[in-house]
mmCIF file of C-alpha atoms in Angstrom:
data_model
loop_
_atom_site.group_PDB
_atom_site.id
_atom_site.type_symbol
_atom_site.label_atom_id
_atom_site.label_comp_id
_atom_site.label_asym_id
_atom_site.label_seq_id
_atom_site.Cartn_x
_atom_site.Cartn_y
_atom_site.Cartn_z
ATOM 1 C CA MET A 1037 0.000 0.000 0.000
ATOM 2 C CA PHE A 1038 2.810 2.329 0.951
ATOM 3 C CA LYS A 1039 4.599 1.585 -2.347
ATOM 4 C CA LYS A 1040 1.521 2.484 -4.385
ATOM 5 C CA THR A 1041 1.149 5.826 -2.599
ATOM 6 C CA ASN A 1042 4.806 6.701 -3.252
ATOM 7 C CA ASN A 1043 4.369 5.769 -6.922
ATOM 8 C CA LEU A 1044 1.270 7.972 -7.221
ATOM 9 C CA ASP A 1045 3.039 10.897 -5.534
ATOM 10 C CA LEU A 1046 5.982 10.506 -7.890
ATOM 11 C CA ASN A 1047 3.671 10.389 -10.935
ATOM 12 C CA PHE A 1048 1.831 13.540 -9.823
ATOM 13 C CA LYS A 1049 5.138 15.366 -9.306
ATOM 14 C CA ILE A 1050 6.315 14.420 -12.797
ATOM 15 C CA LEU A 1051 2.958 15.389 -14.306
ATOM 16 C CA ARG A 1052 2.984 18.714 -12.459
ATOM 17 C CA PHE A 1053 6.586 19.310 -13.588
ATOM 18 C CA LEU A 1054 5.571 18.805 -17.255
ATOM 19 C CA LEU A 1055 2.089 20.344 -17.223
ATOM 20 C CA ILE A 1056 2.658 23.680 -15.442
ATOM 21 C CA PRO A 1057 5.463 24.957 -17.739
ATOM 22 C CA THR A 1058 3.408 23.952 -20.793
ATOM 23 C CA ILE A 1059 0.460 26.045 -19.593
ATOM 24 C CA LEU A 1060 2.675 28.998 -18.702
ATOM 25 C CA VAL A 1061 4.437 28.958 -22.064
ATOM 26 C CA SER A 1062 1.240 28.627 -24.135
ATOM 27 C CA THR A 1063 -0.765 31.327 -22.293
ATOM 28 C CA PRO A 1064 0.613 34.285 -24.344
ATOM 29 C CA PHE A 1065 -0.432 32.530 -27.559
ATOM 30 C CA PHE A 1066 -4.086 32.371 -26.449
ATOM 31 C CA ASN A 1067 -4.108 36.167 -26.262
ATOM 32 C CA LYS A 1068 -3.555 36.454 -30.043
ATOM 33 C CA ILE A 1069 -6.472 34.235 -31.102
ATOM 34 C CA GLN A 1070 -8.652 37.228 -32.108
ATOM 35 C CA GLU A 1071 -6.098 38.282 -34.739
ATOM 36 C CA ALA A 1072 -6.373 35.070 -36.760
ATOM 37 C CA LYS A 1073 -7.036 35.908 -40.423
ATOM 38 C CA ALA A 1074 -9.343 33.839 -42.554
ATOM 39 C CA GLY A 1075 -8.702 33.371 -46.260
ATOM 40 C CA LEU A 1076 -12.396 33.715 -47.070
ATOM 41 C CA GLU A 1077 -14.037 36.469 -49.066
ATOM 42 C CA LEU A 1078 -17.808 36.879 -48.904
ATOM 43 C CA GLN A 1079 -19.835 38.474 -51.662
ATOM 44 C CA TRP A 1080 -23.417 39.563 -51.076
ATOM 45 C CA ASP A 1081 -24.439 39.329 -54.697
ATOM 46 C CA GLN A 1082 -23.015 36.205 -56.307
ATOM 47 C CA ASP A 1083 -23.336 37.469 -59.847
ATOM 48 C CA SER A 1084 -21.754 35.421 -62.614
ATOM 49 C CA SER A 1085 -20.339 38.594 -64.163
ATOM 50 C CA TYR A 1086 -18.264 39.290 -61.025
ATOM 51 C CA ARG A 1087 -14.585 38.309 -61.332
ATOM 52 C CA ARG A 1088 -12.396 38.338 -58.248
ATOM 53 C CA LEU A 1089 -8.937 39.792 -58.832
ATOM 54 C CA LYS A 1090 -5.985 39.024 -56.622
ATOM 55 C CA TRP A 1091 -4.591 41.856 -54.473
ATOM 56 C CA PHE A 1092 -2.154 42.377 -51.608
ATOM 57 C CA GLN A 1093 -1.825 45.104 -49.001
ATOM 58 C CA LYS A 1094 0.981 45.586 -46.513
ATOM 59 C CA GLU A 1095 -1.081 47.222 -43.748
ATOM 60 C CA ASN A 1096 -4.786 46.825 -42.982
ATOM 61 C CA ARG A 1097 -5.290 49.115 -39.978
ATOM 62 C CA ARG A 1098 -6.930 52.529 -40.158
ATOM 63 C CA ARG A 1099 -4.864 55.705 -40.732
ATOM 64 C CA LEU A 1100 -1.607 53.855 -41.371
ATOM 65 C CA LYS A 1101 0.676 54.144 -44.396
ATOM 66 C CA ASN A 1102 -0.142 51.349 -46.801
ATOM 67 C CA THR A 1103 1.054 49.882 -50.085
ATOM 68 C CA ILE A 1104 -1.687 48.140 -52.064
ATOM 69 C CA TYR A 1105 -0.972 45.911 -55.073
ATOM 70 C CA PHE A 1106 -3.803 45.270 -57.562
ATOM 71 C CA PHE A 1107 -2.608 42.324 -59.638
ATOM 72 C CA LEU A 1108 -3.296 41.677 -63.312
ATOM 73 C CA ARG A 1109 -2.272 38.061 -63.806
ATOM 74 C CA PRO A 1110 -2.071 36.391 -67.238
ATOM 75 C CA SER A 1111 -5.484 34.779 -66.668
ATOM 76 C CA ASP A 1112 -7.003 38.255 -66.061
ATOM 77 C CA ARG A 1113 -5.844 39.625 -69.433
ATOM 78 C CA ASN A 1114 -7.114 38.217 -72.733
ATOM 79 C CA SER A 1115 -5.251 40.633 -74.986
ATOM 80 C CA GLU A 1116 -2.760 43.502 -74.932
ATOM 81 C CA LEU A 1117 -3.953 46.407 -72.794
ATOM 82 C CA LEU A 1118 -3.637 50.021 -73.956
ATOM 83 C CA LYS A 1119 -5.351 51.574 -70.943
ATOM 84 C CA ILE A 1120 -6.219 50.466 -67.403
ATOM 85 C CA ASN A 1121 -8.894 52.121 -65.291
ATOM 86 C CA LEU A 1122 -9.181 51.531 -61.539
ATOM 87 C CA ALA A 1123 -12.491 52.728 -60.054
ATOM 88 C CA ILE A 1124 -12.098 53.788 -56.429
ATOM 89 C CA PRO A 1125 -15.079 53.259 -54.097
ATOM 90 C CA LYS A 1126 -16.762 56.377 -52.732
ATOM 91 C CA PRO A 1127 -16.187 55.563 -49.006
ATOM 92 C CA PHE A 1128 -12.416 55.054 -49.524
ATOM 93 C CA LYS A 1129 -11.486 58.568 -48.432
ATOM 94 C CA SER A 1130 -7.735 58.795 -48.857
ATOM 95 C CA THR A 1131 -5.543 61.358 -50.583
ATOM 96 C CA LEU A 1132 -4.276 60.133 -53.943
ATOM 97 C CA LYS A 1133 -1.190 61.606 -55.583
ATOM 98 C CA GLU A 1134 -0.013 60.723 -59.076
ATOM 99 C CA GLU A 1135 3.596 60.308 -57.943
ATOM 100 C CA LYS A 1136 2.488 57.649 -55.406
ATOM 101 C CA ILE A 1137 0.809 55.497 -58.072
ATOM 102 C CA SER A 1138 2.774 53.195 -60.365
ATOM 103 C CA LEU A 1139 2.486 50.278 -62.750
ATOM 104 C CA CYS A 1140 5.059 47.502 -62.596
ATOM 105 C CA LYS A 1141 5.898 43.953 -63.588
ATOM 106 C CA VAL A 1142 5.514 42.075 -60.347
ATOM 107 C CA ARG A 1143 6.477 38.841 -58.634
ATOM 108 C CA ILE A 1144 3.448 37.743 -56.625
ATOM 109 C CA GLY A 1145 4.556 36.589 -53.194
ATOM 110 C CA GLY A 1146 3.632 33.435 -51.394
ATOM 111 C CA PHE A 1147 5.103 31.198 -48.716
ATOM 112 C CA GLU A 1148 8.664 31.352 -50.009
ATOM 113 C CA ASN A 1149 9.059 34.951 -51.225
ATOM 114 C CA ARG A 1150 7.521 38.403 -50.887
ATOM 115 C CA THR A 1151 5.528 40.439 -53.348
ATOM 116 C CA LYS A 1152 7.971 42.675 -55.176
ATOM 117 C CA CYS A 1153 8.002 44.967 -58.211
ATOM 118 C CA LEU A 1154 10.566 43.600 -60.645
ATOM 119 C CA GLU A 1155 10.435 46.357 -63.257
ATOM 120 C CA ASN A 1156 8.597 49.682 -63.398
ATOM 121 C CA ILE A 1157 6.482 50.141 -66.508
ATOM 122 C CA PRO A 1158 6.584 53.751 -67.782
ATOM 123 C CA ALA A 1159 3.061 55.137 -68.003
ATOM 124 C CA ASP A 1160 1.004 58.317 -67.839
ATOM 125 C CA ILE A 1161 -1.219 58.371 -64.763
ATOM 126 C CA GLU A 1162 -4.342 60.488 -64.437
ATOM 127 C CA ILE A 1163 -6.579 60.806 -61.372
ATOM 128 C CA LYS A 1164 -10.097 61.596 -62.510
ATOM 129 C CA THR A 1165 -12.769 63.002 -60.169
ATOM 130 C CA ASP A 1166 -16.415 63.454 -61.047
ATOM 131 C CA GLU A 1167 -17.641 66.358 -58.869
ATOM 132 C CA SER A 1168 -21.335 65.605 -59.354
ATOM 133 C CA SER A 1169 -21.151 62.107 -57.887
ATOM 134 C CA SER A 1170 -17.753 62.419 -56.113
ATOM 135 C CA LEU A 1171 -16.529 59.237 -57.804
ATOM 136 C CA ARG A 1172 -12.811 58.851 -58.373
ATOM 137 C CA SER A 1173 -10.880 56.710 -60.785
ATOM 138 C CA ILE A 1174 -7.292 56.254 -61.872
ATOM 139 C CA ASN A 1175 -6.506 56.034 -65.579
ATOM 140 C CA ILE A 1176 -3.170 54.466 -66.502
ATOM 141 C CA TYR A 1177 -1.833 54.758 -70.043
ATOM 142 C CA PRO A 1178 1.331 52.635 -70.490
ATOM 143 C CA TYR A 1179 3.758 53.963 -73.126
ATOM 144 C CA SER A 1180 3.736 50.541 -74.799
ATOM 145 C CA PRO A 1181 0.808 48.095 -74.506
ATOM 146 C CA ILE A 1182 0.883 45.568 -71.677
ATOM 147 C CA PRO A 1183 1.548 42.296 -73.525
ATOM 148 C CA ASN A 1184 -0.578 39.201 -73.196
ATOM 149 C CA ASN A 1185 2.208 36.959 -71.853
ATOM 150 C CA LYS A 1186 2.974 34.896 -68.742
ATOM 151 C CA ASN A 1187 4.129 37.887 -66.669
ATOM 152 C CA SER A 1188 1.997 39.420 -63.923
ATOM 153 C CA TYR A 1189 1.574 43.175 -63.601
ATOM 154 C CA ALA A 1190 0.327 45.331 -60.732
ATOM 155 C CA ILE A 1191 -1.055 48.775 -60.072
ATOM 156 C CA VAL A 1192 0.677 49.957 -56.904
ATOM 157 C CA LEU A 1193 -0.936 52.580 -54.639
ATOM 158 C CA LYS A 1194 1.031 54.119 -51.789
ATOM 159 C CA VAL A 1195 -1.620 55.776 -49.618
ATOM 160 C CA PHE A 1196 -2.693 56.329 -46.037
ATOM 161 C CA ASN A 1197 -5.599 54.103 -45.080
ATOM 162 C CA PRO A 1198 -8.931 55.893 -44.529
ATOM 163 C CA LYS A 1199 -10.207 56.835 -41.064
ATOM 164 C CA LYS A 1200 -13.168 54.485 -41.323
ATOM 165 C CA SER A 1201 -12.786 50.738 -41.385
ATOM 166 C CA GLY A 1202 -14.699 48.456 -43.712
ATOM 167 C CA LEU A 1203 -14.686 46.592 -47.016
ATOM 168 C CA PHE A 1204 -13.765 48.609 -50.096
ATOM 169 C CA GLN A 1205 -14.363 47.146 -53.550
ATOM 170 C CA PHE A 1206 -12.137 48.440 -56.363
ATOM 171 C CA HIS A 1207 -13.186 47.668 -59.955
ATOM 172 C CA SER A 1208 -10.658 47.317 -62.792
ATOM 173 C CA TYR A 1209 -11.338 47.967 -66.470
ATOM 174 C CA GLY A 1210 -9.030 47.570 -69.437
ATOM 175 C CA GLN A 1211 -9.043 48.811 -73.013
ATOM 176 C CA SER A 1212 -7.719 46.173 -75.370
ATOM 177 C CA LYS A 1213 -5.737 46.839 -78.497
ATOM 178 C CA GLY A 1214 -8.088 47.394 -81.436
ATOM 179 C CA THR A 1215 -11.130 48.497 -79.391
ATOM 180 C CA SER A 1216 -12.377 51.945 -78.427
ATOM 181 C CA PHE A 1217 -14.036 50.998 -75.124
ATOM 182 C CA SER A 1218 -12.910 49.522 -71.786
ATOM 183 C CA ARG A 1219 -14.183 46.171 -70.614
ATOM 184 C CA TYR A 1220 -14.525 44.862 -67.058
ATOM 185 C CA LEU A 1221 -11.445 42.929 -65.860
ATOM 186 C CA GLY A 1222 -12.494 42.193 -62.291
ATOM 187 C CA SER A 1223 -12.836 43.486 -58.732
ATOM 188 C CA SER A 1224 -10.662 43.509 -55.630
ATOM 189 C CA THR A 1225 -12.114 43.810 -52.127
ATOM 190 C CA ILE A 1226 -9.766 45.538 -49.673
ATOM 191 C CA VAL A 1227 -10.317 45.136 -45.926
ATOM 192 C CA ILE A 1228 -9.423 47.929 -43.458
ATOM 193 C CA ASP A 1229 -9.806 47.082 -39.760
#
């Protein structure tokens, strides 16, 4: 009987020695559970004409300096593009400057590497504002057409995030070579917390 009690005491001491440090070490990690990001995008209107474009932003908190990449992958372009139009949502109240907007050939990041502009594409950039409806858009006219090849391109905005948080949906349009009108390329939904 005495041997069994000593064995139980020894087992409890070993268990306590292993269990308490594990709890103490893992406690700080439980504090960060709210910041877990989900890779899920919800759309209220699941319209077949909606195309989701890939995007990346470096900072998602309000009022912070941010770099946003709007990607144009090979699957998003059917032909050479002469003009790109990026429609900015009305609630996205941030100051836009032409010198902080660029077009570049980009390497889209993933697990092994970061998103990075490989080569700047020379282009004329025009910020267009319609006073009657207060809608803004960015027109980008590359000096030579964006080819329909296996490279990915990106419109890069360097802005301060707006004061209000929310979902902001940017729509992209492109004018193909040989046409006089722009067609819908897709939409990107930016999240600001």
